[in-house]
Amino acid sequence: ILEGIEWYVAQGFTDGDKLGGTGGSYGGFMTAWAVATSNRFKAAVMVSGICNQWSCHYSCNHDFHEFINGGPLKEKKHRDLAIDRSPLFRLDKPTTPTLIIHGIEDRCTPLGQGQEFYSALLERGCEAELVAYPREGHGFVERNHISDWVGRMVRWMTTYLRG
């Protein structure tokens, strides 16, 4: 993904000093991965993402980990891979201000994932905000919540990408 972004920057299609990243669900996982493994982005918005495959395995309603890591966490090689592929365990010196959006009732990517990532970012001195919406699951349905999180995302990106 980063190679593709660098290609776009090299072609002059985008300003390399004003890159933001966002995604929901698996895209939220990839957003967390980008924040944890790169300082390339000036802002990020993680929506309903996974940051810790180990804890998510025991709290979500599906086995994302067996799918993404090729086997069950009861086997050591898959446990090790789950840790290696968890953004939470890749955070070293994150610098990307990150807005985290989550539904409180989300069982696919439980709120705990957003809470863990938020706390880890703050612990490392990275600016972060967590917004959790009541009555929302993995896909938001309440119009006022959708409007609020889209507005927050626009303000977040505008704040950090204007520079």
XYZ file of N, CA, C and O in Angstrom, residues 54 57-58 63 65-66 69-83:
84
model
N -4.915 -10.989 19.387
C -4.997 -11.913 20.522
C -6.259 -11.639 21.342
O -7.082 -12.518 21.542
N -9.618 -12.116 19.456
C -10.003 -13.521 19.280
C -10.968 -13.972 20.378
O -11.889 -14.740 20.121
N -10.762 -13.480 21.581
C -11.568 -13.910 22.718
C -12.784 -13.021 22.978
O -13.536 -13.270 23.914
N -13.987 -15.628 13.732
C -12.580 -15.994 13.888
C -11.740 -15.358 12.783
O -11.199 -16.038 11.916
N -8.921 -14.217 13.045
C -7.528 -14.601 13.236
C -7.188 -15.904 12.535
O -6.121 -16.026 11.950
N -8.103 -16.860 12.585
C -7.820 -18.104 11.874
C -7.767 -17.834 10.375
O -6.913 -18.356 9.669
N -4.462 -15.514 9.772
C -3.189 -16.110 10.184
C -3.059 -17.582 9.811
O -2.062 -18.207 10.143
N -4.055 -18.127 9.168
C -3.955 -19.475 8.635
C -4.210 -20.613 9.600
O -4.012 -21.770 9.246
N -4.650 -20.317 10.819
C -4.924 -21.393 11.756
C -5.331 -20.882 13.121
O -5.296 -19.679 13.381
N -5.703 -21.791 14.008
C -6.222 -21.418 15.323
C -5.133 -20.923 16.284
O -3.990 -21.367 16.220
N -5.532 -20.035 17.173
C -4.578 -19.483 18.138
C -4.125 -20.506 19.180
O -3.155 -20.253 19.880
N -4.777 -21.636 19.256
C -4.312 -22.658 20.204
C -2.977 -23.260 19.768
O -2.287 -23.886 20.561
N -2.599 -23.031 18.497
C -1.301 -23.487 18.001
C -0.291 -22.343 18.095
O -0.556 -21.233 17.639
N 0.866 -22.616 18.671
C 1.869 -21.582 18.936
C 2.253 -20.788 17.691
O 2.368 -19.567 17.742
N 2.462 -21.456 16.573
C 2.878 -20.730 15.372
C 1.837 -19.701 14.943
O 2.178 -18.627 14.466
N 0.561 -19.992 15.155
C -0.494 -19.046 14.800
C -0.631 -17.944 15.846
O -0.930 -16.801 15.501
N -0.389 -18.286 17.110
C -0.363 -17.255 18.165
C 0.746 -16.254 17.886
O 0.538 -15.045 17.962
N 1.921 -16.761 17.565
C 3.056 -15.881 17.277
C 2.759 -14.975 16.080
O 3.083 -13.789 16.095
N 2.152 -15.536 15.061
C 1.798 -14.761 13.880
C 0.747 -13.695 14.207
O 0.824 -12.568 13.731
N -0.229 -14.049 15.048
C -1.265 -13.090 15.454
C -0.652 -11.908 16.187
O -1.038 -10.753 15.954
N 0.307 -12.161 17.051
C 0.987 -11.072 17.770
C 1.785 -10.235 16.777
O 1.740 -9.003 16.792
